[in-house]
PDB file of C-alpha atoms in Angstrom:
ATOM      1  CA  GLN A1207       7.793 -14.598  17.880  1.00 88.00           C
ATOM      2  CA  LYS A1208       5.919 -16.069  20.542  1.00 91.00           C
ATOM      3  CA  GLN A1209       6.152 -12.536  22.253  1.00 93.00           C
ATOM      4  CA  LEU A1210       5.076 -10.960  19.060  1.00 94.00           C
ATOM      5  CA  VAL A1211       1.884 -13.153  19.161  1.00 94.00           C
ATOM      6  CA  LEU A1212       1.118 -12.623  22.599  1.00 96.00           C
ATOM      7  CA  LEU A1213       1.501  -8.749  22.100  1.00 95.00           C
ATOM      8  CA  ILE A1214      -0.848  -8.944  19.341  1.00 96.00           C
ATOM      9  CA  GLU A1215      -3.296 -11.200  21.086  1.00 96.00           C
ATOM     10  CA  ASP A1216      -3.078  -8.815  24.063  1.00 96.00           C
ATOM     11  CA  PHE A1217      -3.819  -5.744  21.945  1.00 96.00           C
ATOM     12  CA  ILE A1218      -6.696  -7.577  20.315  1.00 96.00           C
ATOM     13  CA  GLU A1219      -8.338  -8.314  23.279  1.00 96.00           C
ATOM     14  CA  ARG A1220      -7.864  -5.086  25.017  1.00 95.00           C
ATOM     15  CA  GLU A1221      -8.951  -2.856  22.090  1.00 96.00           C
ATOM     16  CA  THR A1222     -10.836  -4.607  19.558  1.00 95.00           C
ATOM     17  CA  SER A1223     -14.264  -6.650  19.322  1.00 95.00           C
ATOM     18  CA  ARG A1224     -16.148  -8.599  16.859  1.00 94.00           C
ATOM     19  CA  GLU A1225     -18.845  -5.845  17.268  1.00 95.00           C
ATOM     20  CA  LEU A1226     -16.348  -3.298  16.087  1.00 96.00           C
ATOM     21  CA  ASP A1227     -15.265  -5.485  12.985  1.00 94.00           C
ATOM     22  CA  ARG A1228     -19.172  -5.818  12.161  1.00 95.00           C
ATOM     23  CA  ASP A1229     -19.607  -1.976  12.541  1.00 96.00           C
ATOM     24  CA  CYS A1230     -16.646  -0.949  10.478  1.00 95.00           C
ATOM     25  CA  ASP A1231     -17.644  -3.720   7.730  1.00 95.00           C
ATOM     26  CA  GLU A1232     -21.364  -2.711   7.722  1.00 95.00           C
ATOM     27  CA  ASN A1233     -20.723   1.040   7.517  1.00 94.00           C
ATOM     28  CA  GLU A1234     -17.561   0.590   5.189  1.00 93.00           C
ATOM     29  CA  ARG A1235     -15.544   2.625   7.671  1.00 94.00           C
ATOM     30  CA  PHE A1236     -11.801   2.454   8.160  1.00 94.00           C
ATOM     31  CA  PRO A1237     -11.001   2.016  12.172  1.00 95.00           C
ATOM     32  CA  ILE A1238      -8.929   5.263  12.304  1.00 94.00           C
ATOM     33  CA  GLU A1239      -9.672   5.347  16.060  1.00 95.00           C
ATOM     34  CA  LEU A1240      -7.344   2.611  16.804  1.00 95.00           C
ATOM     35  CA  ASN A1241      -4.382   4.025  14.721  1.00 95.00           C
ATOM     36  CA  ASP A1242      -2.497   5.612  17.885  1.00 95.00           C
ATOM     37  CA  LYS A1243      -2.880   2.808  19.952  1.00 96.00           C
ATOM     38  CA  LEU A1244      -1.771   0.229  17.268  1.00 96.00           C
ATOM     39  CA  ALA A1245       1.243   2.729  16.559  1.00 96.00           C
ATOM     40  CA  ALA A1246       2.303   2.596  20.340  1.00 96.00           C
ATOM     41  CA  THR A1247       2.594  -1.278  20.367  1.00 95.00           C
ATOM     42  CA  GLY A1248       5.440  -0.911  17.578  1.00 95.00           C
ATOM     43  CA  LEU A1249       3.719  -3.042  15.099  1.00 95.00           C
ATOM     44  CA  TYR A1250       3.946  -0.471  12.278  1.00 96.00           C
ATOM     45  CA  GLY A1251       7.552  -0.468  12.519  1.00 96.00           C
ATOM     46  CA  LEU A1252       7.844  -4.431  12.554  1.00 94.00           C
ATOM     47  CA  PRO A1253       9.312  -5.015   9.110  1.00 93.00           C
ATOM     48  CA  PHE A1254      11.520  -2.071   9.055  1.00 96.00           C
ATOM     49  CA  PRO A1255      15.488  -1.804   9.897  1.00 96.00           C
ATOM     50  CA  ARG A1256      15.964   0.243  13.154  1.00 95.00           C
ATOM     51  CA  GLU A1257      17.805   3.110  11.262  1.00 96.00           C
ATOM     52  CA  TYR A1258      14.379   3.936   9.917  1.00 96.00           C
ATOM     53  CA  GLY A1259      12.641   3.751  13.456  1.00 95.00           C
ATOM     54  CA  GLY A1260      11.475   0.011  12.919  1.00 95.00           C
ATOM     55  CA  THR A1261      12.264  -3.010  14.954  1.00 93.00           C
ATOM     56  CA  GLY A1262      14.143  -5.125  12.149  1.00 94.00           C
ATOM     57  CA  GLY A1263      11.739  -7.835  11.999  1.00 92.00           C
ATOM     58  CA  SER A1264      11.813 -10.350   9.139  1.00 92.00           C
ATOM     59  CA  THR A1265       9.382 -11.778   6.373  1.00 90.00           C
ATOM     60  CA  VAL A1266       8.399 -14.530   8.665  1.00 92.00           C
ATOM     61  CA  ASP A1267       7.499 -11.881  11.413  1.00 94.00           C
ATOM     62  CA  PHE A1268       5.640  -9.800   9.059  1.00 92.00           C
ATOM     63  CA  CYS A1269       3.418 -12.845   8.028  1.00 92.00           C
ATOM     64  CA  LEU A1270       3.185 -14.079  11.514  1.00 93.00           C
ATOM     65  CA  ALA A1271       1.745 -10.479  12.692  1.00 94.00           C
ATOM     66  CA  THR A1272      -0.660 -10.535   9.517  1.00 93.00           C
ATOM     67  CA  GLU A1273      -1.826 -13.935  10.414  1.00 94.00           C
ATOM     68  CA  THR A1274      -2.292 -13.200  14.243  1.00 95.00           C
ATOM     69  CA  LEU A1275      -4.201  -9.836  13.364  1.00 95.00           C
ATOM     70  CA  ALA A1276      -6.427 -11.370  10.711  1.00 92.00           C
ATOM     71  CA  LYS A1277      -7.369 -14.256  12.917  1.00 93.00           C
ATOM     72  CA  GLY A1278      -8.422 -11.948  15.949  1.00 93.00           C
ATOM     73  CA  SER A1279      -9.724  -8.446  14.338  1.00 94.00           C
ATOM     74  CA  ASP A1280     -10.510  -7.792  10.748  1.00 93.00           C
ATOM     75  CA  ALA A1281     -10.310  -4.093  11.827  1.00 94.00           C
ATOM     76  CA  ALA A1282      -6.768  -4.310  13.149  1.00 95.00           C
ATOM     77  CA  CYS A1283      -5.442  -6.294  10.551  1.00 94.00           C
ATOM     78  CA  ALA A1284      -6.810  -3.581   7.905  1.00 92.00           C
ATOM     79  CA  LEU A1285      -5.181  -0.771  10.000  1.00 93.00           C
ATOM     80  CA  PHE A1286      -1.874  -2.682   9.994  1.00 94.00           C
ATOM     81  CA  LEU A1287      -1.804  -3.587   6.258  1.00 91.00           C
ATOM     82  CA  LEU A1288      -2.555  -0.382   4.482  1.00 89.00           C
ATOM     83  CA  PRO A1289       0.548   1.582   5.729  1.00 92.00           C
ATOM     84  CA  VAL A1290       3.056  -1.269   6.324  1.00 92.00           C
ATOM     85  CA  PHE A1291       2.302  -3.389   3.355  1.00 89.00           C
ATOM     86  CA  PHE A1292       0.929  -1.209   0.456  1.00 87.00           C
ATOM     87  CA  ALA A1293       3.260   1.842   1.149  1.00 91.00           C
ATOM     88  CA  GLY A1294       6.103   0.550   3.451  1.00 93.00           C
ATOM     89  CA  GLU A1295       7.287  -2.509   2.024  1.00 92.00           C
ATOM     90  CA  MET A1296       7.226  -0.740  -1.653  1.00 94.00           C
ATOM     91  CA  ILE A1297       9.500   1.966   0.051  1.00 96.00           C
ATOM     92  CA  LEU A1298      11.766  -0.354   1.963  1.00 95.00           C
ATOM     93  CA  ASN A1299      12.594  -2.528  -1.019  1.00 93.00           C
ATOM     94  CA  ASN A1300      12.509  -0.029  -3.818  1.00 95.00           C
ATOM     95  CA  GLY A1301      12.942   3.443  -2.592  1.00 96.00           C
ATOM     96  CA  SER A1302      15.842   5.586  -2.557  1.00 97.00           C
ATOM     97  CA  GLU A1303      17.457   6.321   0.774  1.00 96.00           C
ATOM     98  CA  GLU A1304      16.146   9.888   0.794  1.00 96.00           C
ATOM     99  CA  GLN A1305      12.495   8.342   0.297  1.00 97.00           C
ATOM    100  CA  LYS A1306      13.225   5.575   3.192  1.00 97.00           C
ATOM    101  CA  HIS A1307      14.180   8.216   5.725  1.00 97.00           C
ATOM    102  CA  ARG A1308      11.321  10.575   4.782  1.00 96.00           C
ATOM    103  CA  TYR A1309       8.580   8.074   4.700  1.00 97.00           C
ATOM    104  CA  LEU A1310       9.346   5.006   6.900  1.00 97.00           C
ATOM    105  CA  PRO A1311       9.467   7.008  10.098  1.00 97.00           C
ATOM    106  CA  GLU A1312       6.167   8.459   9.286  1.00 97.00           C
ATOM    107  CA  ILE A1313       4.720   4.907   8.833  1.00 97.00           C
ATOM    108  CA  VAL A1314       6.245   3.536  11.922  1.00 96.00           C
ATOM    109  CA  ALA A1315       4.442   6.635  13.865  1.00 96.00           C
ATOM    110  CA  GLY A1316       1.166   6.174  12.225  1.00 95.00           C
ATOM    111  CA  ARG A1317       1.187   9.260  10.183  1.00 95.00           C
ATOM    112  CA  PHE A1318       1.411   7.941   6.828  1.00 95.00           C
ATOM    113  CA  LYS A1319      -0.782   5.391   4.550  1.00 95.00           C
ATOM    114  CA  GLY A1320      -0.589   4.281   1.012  1.00 94.00           C
ATOM    115  CA  CYS A1321      -2.243   2.200  -1.799  1.00 95.00           C
ATOM    116  CA  PHE A1322      -1.081   0.166  -4.345  1.00 94.00           C
ATOM    117  CA  ALA A1323      -2.478   1.211  -7.954  1.00 96.00           C
ATOM    118  CA  LEU A1324      -1.776  -1.365 -10.539  1.00 95.00           C
ATOM    119  CA  THR A1325      -4.980  -2.874 -11.961  1.00 95.00           C
ATOM    120  CA  GLU A1326      -6.801  -1.222 -14.785  1.00 97.00           C
ATOM    121  CA  PRO A1327     -10.072  -2.061 -16.457  1.00 95.00           C
ATOM    122  CA  GLU A1328      -8.065  -3.780 -19.253  1.00 91.00           C
ATOM    123  CA  VAL A1329      -5.199  -4.973 -17.160  1.00 89.00           C
ATOM    124  CA  GLY A1330      -5.293  -7.449 -14.519  1.00 83.00           C
ATOM    125  CA  SER A1331      -3.108 -10.615 -14.243  1.00 79.00           C
ATOM    126  CA  ASP A1332      -0.635  -9.496 -16.881  1.00 87.00           C
ATOM    127  CA  ALA A1333       0.773  -6.475 -15.234  1.00 88.00           C
ATOM    128  CA  SER A1334       3.219  -5.629 -18.005  1.00 91.00           C
ATOM    129  CA  ARG A1335       0.430  -4.236 -20.047  1.00 93.00           C
ATOM    130  CA  VAL A1336      -0.605  -1.309 -17.908  1.00 95.00           C
ATOM    131  CA  LYS A1337      -1.720   1.695 -20.178  1.00 95.00           C
ATOM    132  CA  THR A1338      -1.758   4.525 -17.623  1.00 97.00           C
ATOM    133  CA  ARG A1339       0.540   7.124 -18.949  1.00 98.00           C
ATOM    134  CA  ALA A1340       3.401   9.243 -17.418  1.00 98.00           C
ATOM    135  CA  VAL A1341       4.998  11.898 -19.906  1.00 98.00           C
ATOM    136  CA  ALA A1342       7.933  13.711 -19.042  1.00 96.00           C
ATOM    137  CA  ASP A1343       7.492  17.424 -19.126  1.00 96.00           C
ATOM    138  CA  GLY A1344      10.664  19.278 -17.735  1.00 95.00           C
ATOM    139  CA  ASP A1345      11.241  18.007 -14.044  1.00 95.00           C
ATOM    140  CA  GLU A1346       7.897  16.916 -14.005  1.00 97.00           C
ATOM    141  CA  PHE A1347       5.511  14.073 -15.276  1.00 98.00           C
ATOM    142  CA  VAL A1348       1.945  14.522 -16.438  1.00 98.00           C
ATOM    143  CA  ILE A1349      -0.332  11.396 -15.718  1.00 98.00           C
ATOM    144  CA  ASN A1350      -3.057  10.269 -17.437  1.00 98.00           C
ATOM    145  CA  GLY A1351      -5.228   7.179 -16.982  1.00 98.00           C
ATOM    146  CA  HIS A1352      -7.683   4.925 -15.156  1.00 98.00           C
ATOM    147  CA  LYS A1353      -7.126   2.603 -12.391  1.00 98.00           C
ATOM    148  CA  THR A1354      -9.565  -0.072 -10.732  1.00 97.00           C
ATOM    149  CA  LEU A1355      -9.894  -2.265  -7.803  1.00 96.00           C
ATOM    150  CA  ILE A1356      -7.534  -0.406  -5.651  1.00 97.00           C
ATOM    151  CA  SER A1357      -7.671  -0.981  -1.913  1.00 95.00           C
ATOM    152  CA  GLY A1358      -8.003   1.892   0.210  1.00 95.00           C
ATOM    153  CA  ALA A1359      -7.283   4.549  -2.352  1.00 96.00           C
ATOM    154  CA  GLU A1360      -9.644   7.137  -0.824  1.00 95.00           C
ATOM    155  CA  ILE A1361      -8.005   7.154   2.685  1.00 94.00           C
ATOM    156  CA  ALA A1362      -4.290   6.743   1.461  1.00 96.00           C
ATOM    157  CA  ASP A1363      -1.829   9.920   1.645  1.00 96.00           C
ATOM    158  CA  THR A1364      -0.014   8.467  -1.279  1.00 97.00           C
ATOM    159  CA  ILE A1365      -1.056   6.483  -4.439  1.00 97.00           C
ATOM    160  CA  MET A1366       1.904   4.261  -5.410  1.00 97.00           C
ATOM    161  CA  THR A1367       0.884   4.198  -8.917  1.00 97.00           C
ATOM    162  CA  VAL A1368       2.332   1.968 -11.737  1.00 97.00           C
ATOM    163  CA  THR A1369       2.702   3.753 -14.977  1.00 97.00           C
ATOM    164  CA  ARG A1370       4.090   3.633 -18.700  1.00 97.00           C
ATOM    165  CA  THR A1371       6.894   6.238 -18.901  1.00 97.00           C
ATOM    166  CA  ASP A1372       8.245   4.721 -22.188  1.00 95.00           C
ATOM    167  CA  PRO A1373       6.047   3.283 -24.697  1.00 93.00           C
ATOM    168  CA  ASP A1374       8.524   2.838 -27.462  1.00 93.00           C
ATOM    169  CA  VAL A1375      10.562   0.006 -25.697  1.00 93.00           C
ATOM    170  CA  ASN A1376       9.796  -3.464 -24.537  1.00 91.00           C
ATOM    171  CA  ARG A1377       6.744  -3.482 -22.346  1.00 88.00           C
ATOM    172  CA  TYR A1378       8.935  -4.856 -19.261  1.00 92.00           C
ATOM    173  CA  GLU A1379      11.367  -1.838 -19.612  1.00 92.00           C
ATOM    174  CA  GLY A1380       9.145   1.180 -19.901  1.00 94.00           C
ATOM    175  CA  MET A1381       7.541   1.041 -16.517  1.00 96.00           C
ATOM    176  CA  SER A1382       7.797   3.466 -13.714  1.00 97.00           C
ATOM    177  CA  ILE A1383       6.085   3.543 -10.289  1.00 97.00           C
ATOM    178  CA  LEU A1384       5.137   7.080  -9.006  1.00 98.00           C
ATOM    179  CA  MET A1385       4.426   8.174  -5.447  1.00 97.00           C
ATOM    180  CA  ILE A1386       1.371  10.460  -6.110  1.00 98.00           C
ATOM    181  CA  PRO A1387       0.135  12.379  -3.304  1.00 97.00           C
ATOM    182  CA  ARG A1388      -3.661  11.694  -3.167  1.00 96.00           C
ATOM    183  CA  GLU A1389      -4.665  15.364  -2.850  1.00 96.00           C
ATOM    184  CA  THR A1390      -2.850  16.243  -6.202  1.00 97.00           C
ATOM    185  CA  PRO A1391      -5.167  18.256  -8.605  1.00 98.00           C
ATOM    186  CA  GLY A1392      -6.531  15.995 -11.540  1.00 98.00           C
ATOM    187  CA  ILE A1393      -7.260  13.007  -9.422  1.00 98.00           C
ATOM    188  CA  THR A1394     -10.781  11.416  -8.959  1.00 98.00           C
ATOM    189  CA  ILE A1395     -11.440   8.518  -6.519  1.00 98.00           C
ATOM    190  CA  ASN A1396     -14.782   6.661  -6.640  1.00 97.00           C
ATOM    191  CA  LYS A1397     -15.586   3.952  -4.071  1.00 95.00           C
ATOM    192  CA  LEU A1398     -16.910   0.645  -5.732  1.00 96.00           C
ATOM    193  CA  LYS A1399     -19.675  -1.344  -3.792  1.00 94.00           C
ATOM    194  CA  LYS A1400     -18.750  -4.815  -2.316  1.00 93.00           C
ATOM    195  CA  LEU A1401     -20.787  -7.495  -0.645  1.00 92.00           C
ATOM    196  CA  GLY A1402     -18.132  -7.994   2.004  1.00 89.00           C
ATOM    197  CA  GLY A1403     -14.451  -6.975   3.153  1.00 88.00           C
ATOM    198  CA  ARG A1404     -15.449  -3.534   3.501  1.00 93.00           C
ATOM    199  CA  ILE A1405     -13.373  -1.919   6.043  1.00 94.00           C
ATOM    200  CA  ILE A1406     -10.597  -1.272   3.379  1.00 93.00           C
ATOM    201  CA  SER A1407     -12.537   0.120   0.346  1.00 94.00           C
ATOM    202  CA  THR A1408     -12.086  -0.952  -3.186  1.00 96.00           C
ATOM    203  CA  CYS A1409     -11.977   2.142  -5.528  1.00 97.00           C
ATOM    204  CA  GLU A1410     -11.351   3.262  -9.054  1.00 98.00           C
ATOM    205  CA  ILE A1411      -9.010   6.312  -9.809  1.00 98.00           C
ATOM    206  CA  PHE A1412      -9.182   8.499 -12.603  1.00 98.00           C
ATOM    207  CA  PHE A1413      -5.774  10.627 -13.529  1.00 98.00           C
ATOM    208  CA  ASP A1414      -6.505  13.690 -15.687  1.00 98.00           C
ATOM    209  CA  ASP A1415      -3.289  15.607 -16.403  1.00 98.00           C
ATOM    210  CA  VAL A1416      -1.801  15.212 -12.815  1.00 98.00           C
ATOM    211  CA  ARG A1417       1.511  16.948 -12.627  1.00 98.00           C
ATOM    212  CA  VAL A1418       4.102  15.336  -9.977  1.00 98.00           C
ATOM    213  CA  SER A1419       7.889  16.065  -9.618  1.00 97.00           C
ATOM    214  CA  SER A1420      10.404  13.460 -11.041  1.00 96.00           C
ATOM    215  CA  GLU A1421      11.526  13.408  -7.644  1.00 96.00           C
ATOM    216  CA  LEU A1422       8.295  11.194  -6.651  1.00 97.00           C
ATOM    217  CA  ILE A1423       9.528   8.384  -9.003  1.00 98.00           C
ATOM    218  CA  LEU A1424       9.976   5.368  -6.412  1.00 97.00           C
ATOM    219  CA  GLY A1425      13.722   4.872  -6.141  1.00 97.00           C
ATOM    220  CA  GLY A1426      14.268   8.628  -7.258  1.00 96.00           C
ATOM    221  CA  PRO A1427      14.817   9.951 -10.853  1.00 96.00           C
ATOM    222  CA  GLU A1428      17.474   7.553 -11.433  1.00 96.00           C
ATOM    223  CA  ALA A1429      14.913   4.619 -11.246  1.00 96.00           C
ATOM    224  CA  LEU A1430      12.947   5.832 -14.213  1.00 96.00           C
ATOM    225  CA  ASN A1431      11.868   2.771 -16.202  1.00 96.00           C
ATOM    226  CA  GLN A1432      12.733   0.405 -13.396  1.00 95.00           C
ATOM    227  CA  GLY A1433       9.112  -0.160 -12.506  1.00 95.00           C
ATOM    228  CA  TRP A1434       8.909  -3.927 -13.814  1.00 95.00           C
ATOM    229  CA  PRO A1435      11.714  -5.309 -11.254  1.00 94.00           C
ATOM    230  CA  GLN A1436      10.238  -3.112  -8.565  1.00 94.00           C
ATOM    231  CA  LEU A1437       6.718  -4.430  -9.221  1.00 91.00           C
ATOM    232  CA  LEU A1438       7.925  -7.965  -8.879  1.00 90.00           C
ATOM    233  CA  LYS A1439       9.571  -7.432  -5.367  1.00 88.00           C
ATOM    234  CA  GLN A1440       6.079  -6.153  -4.195  1.00 86.00           C
ATOM    235  CA  LEU A1441       4.219  -8.935  -5.722  1.00 85.00           C
ATOM    236  CA  ASP A1442       6.547 -11.504  -4.259  1.00 86.00           C
ATOM    237  CA  ILE A1443       6.033 -10.300  -0.805  1.00 84.00           C
ATOM    238  CA  GLU A1444       2.022  -9.866  -1.281  1.00 84.00           C
ATOM    239  CA  ARG A1445       1.727 -13.410  -2.629  1.00 86.00           C
ATOM    240  CA  ILE A1446       3.552 -14.746   0.902  1.00 87.00           C
ATOM    241  CA  MET A1447       1.126 -12.229   2.887  1.00 87.00           C
ATOM    242  CA  MET A1448      -1.956 -13.166   1.194  1.00 85.00           C
ATOM    243  CA  GLY A1449      -1.285 -16.849   2.106  1.00 89.00           C
ATOM    244  CA  ALA A1450      -0.909 -15.829   5.645  1.00 87.00           C
ATOM    245  CA  LEU A1451      -3.870 -13.668   5.697  1.00 86.00           C
ATOM    246  CA  HIS A1452      -6.166 -16.507   4.150  1.00 85.00           C
ATOM    247  CA  VAL A1453      -4.657 -19.348   6.549  1.00 89.00           C
ATOM    248  CA  ALA A1454      -6.002 -16.927   9.410  1.00 86.00           C
ATOM    249  CA  ILE A1455      -9.396 -16.482   7.700  1.00 80.00           C
ATOM    250  CA  ALA A1456      -9.736 -20.162   6.973  1.00 77.00           C
TER     251      ALA A1456
END
């Protein structure tokens, strides 16, 4: 872990600056120019097992990396969290083996980013009340709904979208998470204005008759209506990660 901290501190000293952080924040710009350099350090693979191209780090390692990055560079921290946390951790903890082998090596290589679309205009802390609907139509789902306050949606490759797939059962049992490619027809993304923290944008997303294959259910088709336990796994690690992040900011 000491070597991990030294690696990150060396990267921050060589590749980042407060001027870069300020420029990215003031211009609401994601620091994509650092992507290949950060990928070369191996940090994108930190929490993933070696079989998926990662280095097999623990949750403590992940939080230590988050804290060290956030302390040294807002830009580098944003670059790390968008693929590793918002996509990678969800796929690692909930994805099918096929999904893990397809997406995790892409994250490690710096070629895949995701965002987590949970919050809606009328759904915040009570996540079980999501209204965005995904209706089965053959081997596809048709999605309609509105998400808001979604971090990084306009630059994500895939939107990890919490949906209501069965409205006729207990609200904890009728949810599914769909991995929706951002360029899918019917998706509209608008950036929201913020006073700070603008390196990763905050967006609203509209889904209008968006069609995706049932293979894009997180965990595969057999994970239909398993969104609630999947969601809890993500929120558990999110709370720990956010704690580490804000210790650094403080």
